[in-house]
Coordinates of C-alpha atoms in Angstrom, one line a residue:
Chain A
M1 CA 55.7 -51.6 83.4
T2 CA 57.3 -48.4 84.7
D3 CA 54.0 -47.3 86.1
S4 CA 54.0 -48.4 89.7
S5 CA 50.7 -47.0 90.8
P6 CA 48.0 -49.5 91.8
V7 CA 46.1 -51.1 88.9
G8 CA 42.8 -49.4 89.6
E9 CA 44.3 -45.9 89.5
R10 CA 46.1 -46.1 86.2
P11 CA 44.7 -44.0 83.4
Q12 CA 42.6 -45.8 80.8
L13 CA 44.6 -45.8 77.5
A14 CA 43.1 -46.2 74.1
P15 CA 44.1 -49.5 72.3
P16 CA 46.8 -49.3 69.7
V17 CA 45.6 -48.0 66.3
D18 CA 45.2 -50.7 63.7
D19 CA 47.3 -49.3 60.8
S20 CA 47.0 -52.3 58.5
G21 CA 45.2 -51.6 55.3
A22 CA 45.1 -54.1 52.5
L23 CA 48.7 -53.3 51.6
G24 CA 49.9 -53.7 55.2
W25 CA 48.0 -57.0 55.4
M26 CA 49.7 -58.3 52.2
R27 CA 53.1 -57.2 53.3
R28 CA 52.7 -59.0 56.6
N29 CA 51.0 -62.2 55.4
L30 CA 52.1 -62.7 51.8
F31 CA 55.5 -61.1 51.3
S32 CA 57.1 -61.2 54.8
S33 CA 60.2 -62.8 53.5
W34 CA 61.8 -63.7 50.1
L35 CA 60.7 -67.3 50.3
N36 CA 57.2 -66.3 51.2
G37 CA 57.1 -63.8 48.3
I38 CA 58.2 -66.4 45.8
T39 CA 55.7 -68.9 47.1
T40 CA 52.9 -66.3 46.8
V41 CA 53.9 -65.4 43.2
V42 CA 54.1 -69.0 42.1
L43 CA 50.8 -69.9 43.7
I44 CA 49.0 -66.9 42.2
A45 CA 50.4 -67.9 38.8
A46 CA 49.2 -71.5 39.2
I47 CA 45.7 -70.5 40.3
G48 CA 45.5 -68.0 37.4
W49 CA 46.7 -70.7 34.9
I50 CA 44.1 -73.2 36.1
L51 CA 41.3 -70.6 36.3
S52 CA 42.0 -69.2 32.9
G53 CA 42.0 -72.7 31.4
F54 CA 38.6 -73.4 33.1
L55 CA 37.1 -70.1 32.0
E56 CA 38.3 -70.7 28.5
W57 CA 36.5 -74.0 28.4
A58 CA 33.4 -73.1 30.4
V59 CA 32.8 -69.6 29.1
F60 CA 34.8 -68.2 26.2
T61 CA 34.8 -71.2 23.8
A62 CA 31.6 -72.7 25.2
N63 CA 28.7 -73.4 22.9
F64 CA 25.3 -72.3 24.3
T65 CA 23.2 -72.5 21.2
A66 CA 23.8 -75.8 19.4
S67 CA 20.7 -77.8 18.6
V68 CA 22.5 -81.2 18.4
G69 CA 25.6 -82.5 20.1
S70 CA 27.7 -82.8 17.0
E71 CA 27.8 -79.0 16.6
C72 CA 29.7 -78.8 19.9
R73 CA 32.6 -80.9 18.7
D74 CA 36.1 -79.4 19.1
Q75 CA 34.8 -76.5 21.2
G76 CA 34.6 -75.7 24.8
A77 CA 31.8 -76.7 27.2
C78 CA 28.6 -77.8 25.5
W79 CA 26.1 -75.9 27.7
A80 CA 23.5 -76.2 24.9
L81 CA 23.0 -79.8 26.2
I82 CA 21.8 -78.4 29.5
R83 CA 19.6 -75.9 27.7
E84 CA 18.1 -78.7 25.7
K85 CA 17.7 -81.2 28.6
Y86 CA 17.2 -79.0 31.7
R87 CA 13.5 -79.8 31.9
Y88 CA 14.1 -83.5 31.9
I89 CA 17.0 -83.2 34.4
F90 CA 14.8 -81.1 36.8
F91 CA 11.5 -82.9 36.4
G92 CA 12.2 -86.4 34.9
S93 CA 9.5 -88.3 33.1
F94 CA 6.7 -86.2 34.6
P95 CA 4.2 -85.4 31.7
Y96 CA 5.9 -82.7 29.8
E97 CA 3.0 -80.3 29.5
Q98 CA 2.4 -80.6 33.2
H99 CA 5.8 -79.6 34.3
W100 CA 4.4 -76.6 36.1
R101 CA 3.2 -79.0 38.8
P102 CA 6.5 -80.3 40.0
L103 CA 7.9 -76.7 39.6
F104 CA 5.2 -75.3 42.0
A105 CA 5.7 -78.4 44.3
V106 CA 9.4 -77.5 44.6
I107 CA 8.5 -73.9 45.3
A108 CA 6.0 -75.0 47.9
M109 CA 8.6 -77.2 49.6
L110 CA 11.2 -74.4 49.5
A111 CA 8.7 -72.0 51.0
M112 CA 7.9 -74.6 53.7
L113 CA 11.6 -75.1 54.5
V114 CA 12.4 -71.4 54.5
L115 CA 9.5 -70.6 56.8
S116 CA 10.4 -73.3 59.3
A117 CA 14.0 -72.2 59.4
D118 CA 12.8 -69.1 61.3
R119 CA 12.9 -69.6 65.0
R120 CA 9.8 -67.6 65.6
M121 CA 7.8 -70.3 63.8
W122 CA 8.9 -73.0 66.2
N123 CA 5.5 -73.6 67.8
W124 CA 2.1 -74.6 66.6
R125 CA 2.8 -72.6 63.4
L126 CA 5.3 -75.3 62.4
L127 CA 2.5 -77.9 62.2
V128 CA 0.4 -75.6 60.1
I129 CA 3.3 -74.8 57.7
W130 CA 4.1 -78.4 57.2
G131 CA 0.5 -79.5 57.0
V132 CA -0.3 -76.9 54.3
G133 CA 3.1 -77.3 52.5
S134 CA 2.9 -81.1 52.4
F135 CA -0.7 -81.0 51.2
V136 CA 0.1 -78.6 48.4
T137 CA 3.2 -80.5 47.4
F138 CA 1.6 -83.9 47.2
L139 CA -1.6 -82.6 45.6
L140 CA 0.5 -81.1 42.8
M141 CA 2.7 -84.1 42.4
F142 CA -0.1 -86.8 42.5
G143 CA -2.8 -84.5 41.1
Q144 CA -5.4 -86.4 43.1
I145 CA -5.4 -87.2 46.8
H146 CA -7.8 -89.6 48.5
I147 CA -7.7 -89.1 52.2
P148 CA -9.3 -92.0 54.1
L149 CA -11.6 -91.2 57.0
S150 CA -9.4 -93.3 59.2
L151 CA -6.5 -90.8 58.8
F152 CA -8.7 -88.0 60.1
L153 CA -9.7 -90.2 63.0
F154 CA -6.1 -91.1 63.7
V155 CA -5.0 -87.5 63.6
A156 CA -7.8 -86.6 66.0
L157 CA -6.7 -89.4 68.4
V158 CA -3.1 -88.3 68.3
V159 CA -3.8 -84.6 68.7
G160 CA -6.2 -85.3 71.5
G161 CA -3.9 -87.7 73.3
V162 CA -0.8 -85.6 72.9
G163 CA -2.7 -82.5 74.0
M164 CA -4.1 -84.2 77.0
S165 CA -0.7 -85.5 78.2
L166 CA 1.5 -82.5 77.4
R167 CA -0.8 -79.5 78.0
K168 CA -2.2 -80.9 81.2
A169 CA -0.2 -78.4 83.2
V170 CA -1.1 -75.2 81.4
A171 CA -4.4 -75.7 79.6
D172 CA -7.7 -74.5 81.0
A173 CA -10.8 -76.7 81.4
G174 CA -12.2 -75.8 78.0
E175 CA -9.0 -76.7 76.1
M176 CA -8.7 -79.9 78.0
N177 CA -12.3 -80.8 77.2
A178 CA -11.6 -80.2 73.5
Y179 CA -8.7 -82.6 73.7
R180 CA -10.8 -85.2 75.4
V181 CA -13.6 -84.9 72.8
L182 CA -11.0 -85.2 69.9
A183 CA -9.4 -88.2 71.5
A184 CA -12.7 -89.9 72.1
I185 CA -14.0 -89.3 68.6
G186 CA -10.7 -90.6 67.2
F187 CA -10.7 -93.7 69.4
V188 CA -14.3 -94.6 68.9
G189 CA -14.2 -93.9 65.2
L190 CA -11.1 -96.0 64.7
A191 CA -12.5 -98.9 66.7
L192 CA -15.7 -98.9 64.7
R193 CA -13.6 -98.8 61.5
I194 CA -11.4 -101.7 62.5
A195 CA -14.5 -103.6 63.6
G196 CA -15.8 -103.0 60.1
I197 CA -18.9 -101.1 61.2
L198 CA -17.8 -97.9 59.6
P199 CA -17.3 -98.2 55.8
A200 CA -14.1 -97.1 54.1
W201 CA -15.1 -93.6 53.4
S202 CA -12.5 -91.2 52.0
L203 CA -12.3 -87.6 51.0
D204 CA -11.4 -87.3 47.3
I205 CA -9.7 -84.2 46.1
A206 CA -9.0 -84.6 42.4
P207 CA -8.5 -81.3 40.6
L208 CA -5.7 -82.6 38.3
S209 CA -4.8 -85.7 36.3
Y210 CA -3.2 -88.5 38.4
V211 CA 0.5 -89.0 38.0
E212 CA 2.0 -92.1 39.6
T213 CA 5.2 -92.0 41.6
S214 CA 7.1 -94.1 38.9
L215 CA 6.8 -91.0 36.6
W216 CA 8.2 -88.6 39.2
G217 CA 11.8 -87.5 38.8
G218 CA 14.5 -85.0 39.2
I219 CA 14.6 -82.2 41.9
P220 CA 11.1 -82.9 43.4
V221 CA 12.1 -86.5 44.1
T222 CA 15.4 -85.6 45.7
M223 CA 13.7 -82.9 47.7
I224 CA 10.8 -85.1 48.9
L225 CA 13.2 -88.0 49.8
A226 CA 15.5 -85.7 51.8
T227 CA 12.9 -83.4 53.3
Y228 CA 10.5 -86.0 54.6
G229 CA 13.3 -88.5 55.2
L230 CA 14.9 -86.1 57.6
A231 CA 11.7 -84.6 59.0
F232 CA 10.6 -88.0 60.1
A233 CA 14.0 -89.3 61.0
F234 CA 14.7 -86.4 63.4
P235 CA 12.0 -87.0 66.0
Y236 CA 12.4 -90.7 65.5
G237 CA 16.2 -90.4 66.1
I238 CA 15.5 -88.4 69.2
L239 CA 13.3 -91.2 70.5
L240 CA 16.0 -93.8 69.7
A241 CA 18.6 -91.7 71.5
L242 CA 16.4 -91.3 74.6
G243 CA 15.6 -95.0 74.5
R244 CA 19.2 -95.9 74.3
R245 CA 19.8 -94.1 77.6
S246 CA 16.7 -95.6 79.2
N247 CA 16.9 -97.5 82.5
L248 CA 14.5 -100.1 81.2
P249 CA 16.6 -103.0 79.8
L250 CA 14.0 -104.0 77.2
I251 CA 13.7 -100.5 75.6
K252 CA 17.4 -99.9 75.8
G253 CA 18.1 -103.3 74.2
L254 CA 15.7 -102.7 71.4
C255 CA 17.1 -99.2 70.6
V256 CA 20.7 -100.3 70.8
G257 CA 20.0 -103.3 68.6
F258 CA 18.1 -101.3 66.0
I259 CA 20.8 -98.6 65.8
E260 CA 23.6 -101.1 65.5
L261 CA 21.8 -103.2 63.0
I262 CA 20.9 -100.3 60.7
R263 CA 24.3 -98.6 61.1
G264 CA 26.0 -101.9 60.3
V265 CA 24.6 -102.2 56.8
P266 CA 25.1 -100.0 53.8
L267 CA 22.1 -97.8 52.7
I268 CA 22.2 -99.5 49.3
S269 CA 21.5 -102.9 50.8
L270 CA 18.7 -101.5 52.9
L271 CA 17.2 -100.0 49.7
I272 CA 17.5 -103.2 47.8
M273 CA 15.9 -105.0 50.8
A274 CA 13.0 -102.5 50.7
S275 CA 12.5 -102.8 46.9
V276 CA 13.2 -106.5 46.2
M277 CA 12.9 -108.5 49.3
L278 CA 10.0 -106.8 51.2
P279 CA 7.4 -107.7 48.5
L280 CA 8.4 -111.3 48.9
F281 CA 7.3 -111.2 52.5
L282 CA 4.1 -109.3 52.0
P283 CA 0.9 -111.3 51.3
S284 CA 0.3 -111.6 47.6
G285 CA -1.9 -108.9 46.2
T286 CA -0.7 -106.2 48.6
T287 CA 1.7 -103.7 47.1
I288 CA 3.4 -100.8 48.7
D289 CA 4.5 -98.1 46.4
K290 CA 8.2 -98.4 45.6
F291 CA 8.8 -94.7 46.3
L292 CA 7.3 -95.0 49.7
R293 CA 9.4 -98.1 50.5
A294 CA 12.6 -96.1 49.5
Q295 CA 11.4 -93.2 51.7
V296 CA 10.9 -95.5 54.7
A297 CA 14.3 -97.0 54.1
V298 CA 15.9 -93.5 54.1
I299 CA 14.0 -92.6 57.3
L300 CA 15.1 -95.8 59.2
F301 CA 18.7 -95.3 58.1
A302 CA 18.9 -91.6 58.9
G303 CA 17.1 -92.1 62.2
A304 CA 19.9 -94.4 63.4
Y305 CA 22.6 -91.9 62.6
I306 CA 20.7 -88.9 64.0
A307 CA 20.1 -90.9 67.2
E308 CA 23.9 -91.3 67.8
V309 CA 24.5 -87.6 67.1
I310 CA 21.7 -86.6 69.6
R311 CA 23.1 -89.1 72.1
G312 CA 26.4 -87.2 72.0
G313 CA 24.5 -84.1 72.9
L314 CA 22.6 -85.8 75.8
Q315 CA 25.9 -87.0 77.2
S316 CA 27.5 -83.6 77.1
L317 CA 24.9 -82.2 79.6
P318 CA 26.2 -81.9 83.2
K319 CA 24.5 -84.2 85.7
G320 CA 23.5 -81.1 87.6
Q321 CA 21.0 -80.2 85.0
F322 CA 19.1 -83.5 85.4
E323 CA 19.3 -83.1 89.2
A324 CA 18.0 -79.6 89.2
A325 CA 15.1 -80.6 87.0
D326 CA 14.4 -83.6 89.3
A327 CA 14.6 -81.5 92.5
M328 CA 12.0 -79.1 91.0
G329 CA 9.5 -82.0 90.6
L330 CA 9.4 -82.0 86.8
N331 CA 8.3 -85.4 85.5
Y332 CA 10.2 -87.3 82.7
P333 CA 8.5 -85.8 79.7
Q334 CA 8.7 -82.2 81.1
K335 CA 12.4 -82.7 82.0
T336 CA 13.2 -84.1 78.6
L337 CA 11.3 -81.5 76.5
L338 CA 12.0 -78.4 78.6
I339 CA 15.5 -78.9 79.9
V340 CA 17.4 -81.8 78.3
L341 CA 16.6 -81.7 74.6
P342 CA 16.8 -77.9 74.0
Q343 CA 20.3 -78.0 75.4
A344 CA 21.4 -81.3 73.9
I345 CA 20.3 -80.3 70.4
R346 CA 22.0 -76.9 70.7
V347 CA 25.3 -78.6 71.3
V348 CA 25.1 -81.0 68.4
I349 CA 23.9 -78.5 65.7
P350 CA 27.2 -78.8 63.7
P351 CA 27.3 -82.6 63.5
L352 CA 23.5 -82.7 63.1
I353 CA 23.6 -80.5 60.0
N354 CA 26.6 -82.5 58.8
T355 CA 24.4 -85.6 59.0
F356 CA 21.6 -83.8 57.2
I357 CA 23.9 -82.7 54.4
G358 CA 25.3 -86.2 54.1
F359 CA 21.8 -87.6 53.8
F360 CA 20.7 -85.1 51.2
K361 CA 23.4 -86.4 49.0
D362 CA 22.9 -90.0 49.9
T363 CA 19.3 -89.9 48.6
S364 CA 21.0 -90.2 45.2
L365 CA 21.6 -93.9 46.0
V366 CA 18.0 -94.6 45.2
L367 CA 19.0 -94.8 41.6
I368 CA 20.0 -98.4 42.5
I369 CA 16.4 -99.4 42.7
G370 CA 15.3 -97.4 39.7
I371 CA 14.0 -94.2 41.2
F372 CA 14.7 -91.2 39.2
D373 CA 16.2 -88.7 41.6
F374 CA 18.0 -85.6 40.4
L375 CA 21.4 -87.3 39.9
N376 CA 19.7 -90.2 38.0
T377 CA 17.8 -87.9 35.7
A378 CA 21.0 -86.0 35.0
N379 CA 22.6 -89.4 34.2
Q380 CA 19.8 -90.3 31.9
A381 CA 20.2 -87.0 30.0
L382 CA 23.5 -88.4 28.8
V383 CA 22.0 -91.4 27.2
D384 CA 20.5 -89.5 24.3
P385 CA 22.6 -90.5 21.2
N386 CA 22.2 -87.0 19.8
W387 CA 24.0 -85.6 22.8
A388 CA 26.5 -88.3 23.5
G389 CA 29.9 -87.5 25.0
F390 CA 29.4 -84.5 27.3
P391 CA 29.4 -86.0 30.8
A392 CA 31.5 -83.2 32.3
E393 CA 28.9 -80.5 31.6
V394 CA 26.0 -82.5 33.0
Y395 CA 27.8 -83.6 36.2
L396 CA 29.2 -80.1 36.8
F397 CA 25.6 -78.8 36.5
A398 CA 24.3 -81.4 38.9
A399 CA 27.2 -80.7 41.3
F400 CA 26.3 -77.0 41.2
I401 CA 22.7 -77.6 42.1
Y402 CA 23.6 -80.0 44.9
F403 CA 26.1 -77.4 46.1
I404 CA 23.5 -74.7 46.3
F405 CA 21.3 -76.9 48.6
C406 CA 24.2 -78.2 50.8
Y407 CA 25.8 -74.7 51.1
S408 CA 22.4 -73.2 52.2
M409 CA 22.2 -75.9 54.9
S410 CA 25.7 -75.1 56.0
R411 CA 25.0 -71.4 56.2
Y412 CA 21.8 -72.1 58.1
S413 CA 23.8 -74.2 60.6
K414 CA 26.0 -71.3 61.2
Y415 CA 23.1 -68.9 61.7
L416 CA 21.4 -71.4 64.1
E417 CA 24.5 -71.7 66.2
V418 CA 24.7 -67.9 66.6
E419 CA 21.0 -67.5 67.1
L420 CA 20.5 -70.2 69.7
N421 CA 23.5 -69.2 71.7
K422 CA 22.5 -65.5 71.8
G423 CA 22.9 -64.3 75.4
T424 CA 23.8 -67.7 76.7
R425 CA 27.5 -67.1 76.5
R426 CA 29.4 -64.7 78.6
Chain B
M1 CA -8.6 -73.0 106.6
A2 CA -8.5 -76.4 108.2
A3 CA -5.1 -77.1 106.8
K4 CA -3.8 -73.9 108.3
A5 CA -5.2 -74.7 111.7
V6 CA -3.7 -78.1 111.7
R7 CA -0.3 -76.7 110.8
D8 CA -0.4 -74.2 113.6
L9 CA -1.3 -76.9 116.1
S10 CA 1.5 -79.2 114.9
K11 CA 4.1 -76.5 115.2
N12 CA 6.2 -78.9 117.1
A13 CA 5.6 -81.8 114.8
S14 CA 8.4 -83.2 112.7
L15 CA 8.7 -82.0 109.2
I16 CA 11.5 -84.4 108.3
E17 CA 12.1 -87.7 110.1
L18 CA 15.0 -90.0 109.3
K19 CA 14.8 -93.4 111.1
S20 CA 18.0 -95.5 111.0
V21 CA 18.8 -94.6 107.4
N22 CA 21.5 -96.6 105.7
K23 CA 23.2 -96.2 102.4
W24 CA 26.1 -97.8 100.6
F25 CA 28.1 -96.7 97.6
G26 CA 29.3 -100.2 96.4
Q27 CA 31.1 -101.6 99.5
F28 CA 31.4 -98.2 101.1
H29 CA 29.0 -97.6 104.0
V30 CA 28.3 -93.9 103.5
L31 CA 25.3 -93.4 105.8
S32 CA 25.2 -95.7 108.7
D33 CA 22.2 -95.7 110.9
I34 CA 21.3 -92.0 110.7
N35 CA 18.5 -90.7 112.9
L36 CA 17.3 -87.1 112.4
D37 CA 14.3 -85.2 113.5
V38 CA 13.7 -81.8 112.0
K39 CA 10.8 -79.7 113.4
E40 CA 9.1 -76.9 111.5
G41 CA 11.1 -73.7 111.5
E42 CA 14.3 -75.5 112.6
K43 CA 17.6 -74.7 110.9
I44 CA 20.2 -77.5 110.9
V45 CA 23.7 -77.1 109.7
I46 CA 25.6 -80.3 108.7
C47 CA 29.3 -80.2 109.0
G48 CA 32.1 -82.8 108.6
P49 CA 35.1 -83.7 106.6
S50 CA 34.9 -84.3 102.9
G51 CA 33.5 -87.6 101.9
S52 CA 31.7 -88.1 105.2
G53 CA 28.3 -88.2 103.4
K54 CA 26.9 -84.8 104.3
S55 CA 25.7 -84.1 100.7
T56 CA 24.5 -87.7 100.3
L57 CA 22.3 -87.3 103.4
I58 CA 20.4 -84.2 102.2
R59 CA 20.2 -85.6 98.7
C60 CA 18.4 -88.6 100.1
I61 CA 15.7 -86.3 101.5
N62 CA 14.5 -85.4 98.0
R63 CA 15.4 -88.7 96.4
L64 CA 18.3 -87.5 94.3
E65 CA 20.0 -90.4 96.0
E66 CA 18.2 -93.6 97.0
H67 CA 18.6 -94.8 100.6
Q68 CA 18.8 -98.6 101.0
A69 CA 17.5 -99.1 104.5
G70 CA 15.5 -97.2 107.1
D71 CA 12.6 -94.7 106.6
I72 CA 12.6 -91.1 105.4
I73 CA 9.4 -89.3 106.2
V74 CA 9.0 -85.8 104.7
D75 CA 5.9 -83.8 105.8
G76 CA 4.0 -87.0 106.5
V77 CA 4.9 -88.7 103.3
T78 CA 7.2 -91.7 103.4
L79 CA 9.8 -91.9 100.6
S80 CA 9.5 -95.1 98.6
N81 CA 9.8 -96.1 94.9
D82 CA 6.4 -94.7 94.3
V83 CA 6.8 -91.8 91.8
K84 CA 3.7 -90.0 93.2
N85 CA 5.3 -89.9 96.6
I86 CA 8.6 -88.7 95.3
E87 CA 6.9 -85.9 93.2
A88 CA 4.8 -84.9 96.2
I89 CA 7.9 -84.5 98.4
R90 CA 9.9 -82.7 95.7
R91 CA 7.1 -80.1 95.5
E92 CA 7.6 -79.3 99.2
V93 CA 11.4 -79.4 99.2
G94 CA 13.5 -76.7 97.5
M95 CA 17.1 -77.4 96.8
V96 CA 20.1 -75.2 96.2
F97 CA 23.2 -76.8 94.7
Q98 CA 26.9 -76.1 95.0
S99 CA 27.2 -75.5 91.2
F100 CA 23.9 -73.4 90.9
N101 CA 22.6 -75.7 88.1
L102 CA 20.6 -72.9 86.6
F103 CA 19.2 -73.8 83.1
P104 CA 21.6 -71.9 80.8
H105 CA 19.2 -71.9 77.8
L106 CA 16.5 -70.1 79.7
T107 CA 16.3 -66.5 80.9
I108 CA 16.5 -65.8 84.7
L109 CA 12.7 -65.2 84.7
D110 CA 12.0 -68.4 82.8
N111 CA 14.3 -70.3 85.2
L112 CA 12.1 -69.1 88.0
T113 CA 8.7 -69.6 86.4
L114 CA 9.3 -73.1 84.9
A115 CA 8.4 -75.2 87.9
P116 CA 5.4 -73.1 89.1
I117 CA 3.9 -73.2 85.6
W118 CA 4.6 -76.9 84.8
V119 CA 4.5 -78.5 88.2
K120 CA 2.1 -76.3 90.2
K121 CA 0.0 -75.4 87.1
M122 CA 0.1 -71.7 88.0
P123 CA -1.0 -69.3 85.3
K124 CA 2.0 -67.7 83.5
K125 CA 1.2 -64.2 84.6
E126 CA 0.9 -65.1 88.3
A127 CA 4.1 -67.1 88.1
E128 CA 5.9 -64.1 86.7
E129 CA 4.6 -61.9 89.4
V130 CA 5.8 -64.3 92.1
A131 CA 9.2 -64.7 90.3
M132 CA 9.7 -60.9 90.1
A133 CA 8.8 -60.5 93.8
L134 CA 11.4 -63.2 94.7
L135 CA 14.0 -61.6 92.5
K136 CA 13.5 -58.3 94.3
R137 CA 14.0 -60.2 97.6
V138 CA 17.3 -61.6 96.5
R139 CA 18.1 -58.1 95.2
I140 CA 18.5 -58.7 91.4
P141 CA 15.2 -57.9 89.7
E142 CA 17.1 -56.0 87.0
Q143 CA 18.6 -59.2 85.8
A144 CA 15.3 -60.9 85.0
L145 CA 15.7 -61.0 81.3
K146 CA 19.3 -62.0 81.1
Y147 CA 20.7 -65.5 80.8
P148 CA 22.5 -67.3 83.6
G149 CA 25.9 -67.1 81.8
Q150 CA 25.8 -63.3 81.9
L151 CA 25.6 -63.2 85.7
S152 CA 28.3 -63.5 88.4
G153 CA 28.5 -66.6 90.6
G154 CA 27.0 -64.8 93.5
Q155 CA 24.1 -63.5 91.4
Q156 CA 23.6 -67.0 89.9
Q157 CA 23.4 -68.6 93.4
R158 CA 20.9 -66.0 94.5
V159 CA 18.8 -66.7 91.4
A160 CA 19.0 -70.4 92.3
I161 CA 17.7 -69.7 95.8
A162 CA 14.8 -67.6 94.3
R163 CA 14.1 -70.4 91.9
A164 CA 13.7 -72.9 94.7
L165 CA 11.6 -70.5 96.7
C166 CA 9.2 -70.0 93.7
M167 CA 7.6 -73.3 94.5
R168 CA 6.8 -72.0 98.0
P169 CA 8.6 -75.0 99.6
K170 CA 8.2 -75.9 103.3
I171 CA 11.8 -77.1 103.5
M172 CA 15.0 -75.7 101.8
L173 CA 18.0 -77.9 101.3
F174 CA 21.4 -76.2 100.7
D175 CA 24.2 -78.3 99.4
E176 CA 27.4 -76.3 100.0
P177 CA 25.8 -73.2 98.5
T178 CA 28.9 -71.0 98.9
S179 CA 31.7 -73.5 98.1
A180 CA 31.9 -72.6 94.4
L181 CA 31.9 -68.9 95.0
D182 CA 34.7 -66.4 95.0
P183 CA 35.3 -65.1 98.5
E184 CA 33.9 -61.7 97.9
M185 CA 30.6 -63.2 96.7
V186 CA 30.0 -65.5 99.6
K187 CA 28.5 -62.7 101.8
E188 CA 25.8 -61.7 99.3
V189 CA 24.6 -65.3 99.3
L190 CA 24.9 -65.8 103.0
D191 CA 22.9 -62.6 103.6
V192 CA 20.0 -64.0 101.6
M193 CA 20.1 -67.3 103.5
I194 CA 20.3 -65.5 106.9
E195 CA 17.3 -63.4 105.9
L196 CA 15.4 -66.5 104.9
A197 CA 16.3 -68.2 108.2
G198 CA 15.0 -65.2 110.0
E199 CA 11.6 -65.6 108.3
G200 CA 11.1 -69.0 109.8
M201 CA 12.0 -71.3 106.9
T202 CA 12.9 -74.8 107.8
M203 CA 16.5 -75.2 106.5
L204 CA 19.0 -78.0 106.1
C205 CA 22.4 -76.7 105.1
V206 CA 25.7 -78.5 104.3
T207 CA 28.4 -75.8 104.6
H208 CA 31.9 -75.1 105.5
E209 CA 31.0 -71.5 106.5
M210 CA 31.5 -71.9 110.2
G211 CA 30.6 -68.2 110.7
F212 CA 27.2 -68.8 109.2
A213 CA 26.8 -72.0 111.1
S214 CA 27.6 -70.7 114.6
G215 CA 26.2 -67.1 114.2
R216 CA 22.6 -67.9 113.8

């Protein structure tokens, strides 16, 4: 402060040298006073004591090789149980000699998720990735897939319709005609099918033996419930959030009512409704697969929570953004897709991934209605009388697997935040 | 060709007409019986104390606010609840806001090309050429690939002007365009506006810059 020359003319000085190595850091943060030093030593001793006890149990006296539970008595952790049971824990009651199928289904889903995590894929490629990934996954799990003609017609109608409305601005005449033809084929075909003129054709792909959903179990079940639950709940939650902010009282009322109703009941009660009560209302003879019913319950439930998270993001946008988009002449879909949602979702990535992680773990509640997700198969592994009495090992193992999934999501959330805010902050 | 001829003939025709426009905010009568006639090429500066309804008036012209009585006719189209009319008017009217309102998640270039591509259905390449030409005019072509958050206030407001011009509007509305700027940045924005006025753009401007208002 002794330099009295004007600010702009003062010499540029280098910043002070950072002289703190590891030792310097420890002295400053861990041993800055007698009391701090004692606290540090006591805490290190306590951590060491707990850790050594755990390692003693989990590694040094653990039994990795026993062939029956009684050989593990009076020793450390009985990891031999996991060695013996891991295939059941991972794949449940899926026919044993066919376990490669759920294995490759899991790999297909992981590949699908990893690919769609990359921002460069967020365009038409995403549809291809999910189309191919889902087809491979369910073909492996079911073994046989019958795709009804009406599904193709429906997809044609949707693709044509969405293309016509969303690409109107940028597509050339040829592309627009393609959409019109697709929509027309879909519409006419579906109408004929509903009128009963077209028979119920279906495309049968049956390279493997059929395995019904009641035999599915373990990791593939947890992953399917979470992946497709959230993949459908996300766009659905966005629609609910937009609906809740609508100016039309009917749409707004429906969305508010739905969100409050679903949020107001526990997921378990919704699952029980789906598995026990729904069949009572259906006309006799019709059955909907229990797995599908659980999946739909998860989607409905997750959608309501995601809607509220997204709504938070929508409300954080300054009014000026809406006004600027309006003043430019953008219509509602353009404004929403190009201006509002990209910004709103960016803001809510942390709570959104938080919701995703919560739901990944909440899928374990399906054990209530007898679906064998990963936690349930781990539970069932304990039932074997030959291996009775080692719950800690199994639950630790299950917790470890859940942690890998959830921690990956958490890291991805961090990456997304940095990636999406690149350049947009000063 | 015909359209051009008509416009030349109607040089003295009104581009914006307000006929006894009234608007209330709750009980507060903010616009009372406003009559205004803006001819093509005219520049109008709207002054007045805070809260007197200056911004509300020009925001009514592109329907960011709804007037409750009277008629607003922009380029021959009468403003009503008809979305088609509102969109038609918004295509002809560019607006510059006090707080810039650039889209922070898009680059400067994308901010400029968005409306031409989606509203005017201009091919992307052409839209980018138009955008670059306009960025040169507001003297910041080198910022095209940056994001709004990386620019100074004055630069952001110049981008906002270029963004509005991208739609080739017949009318430009300025809602206190320099009020949110640091004093040393006001001039660079005013220079752009003066240049624009000199080129014959029809302009409505709410401002406190009396120098700008009286000088031109």
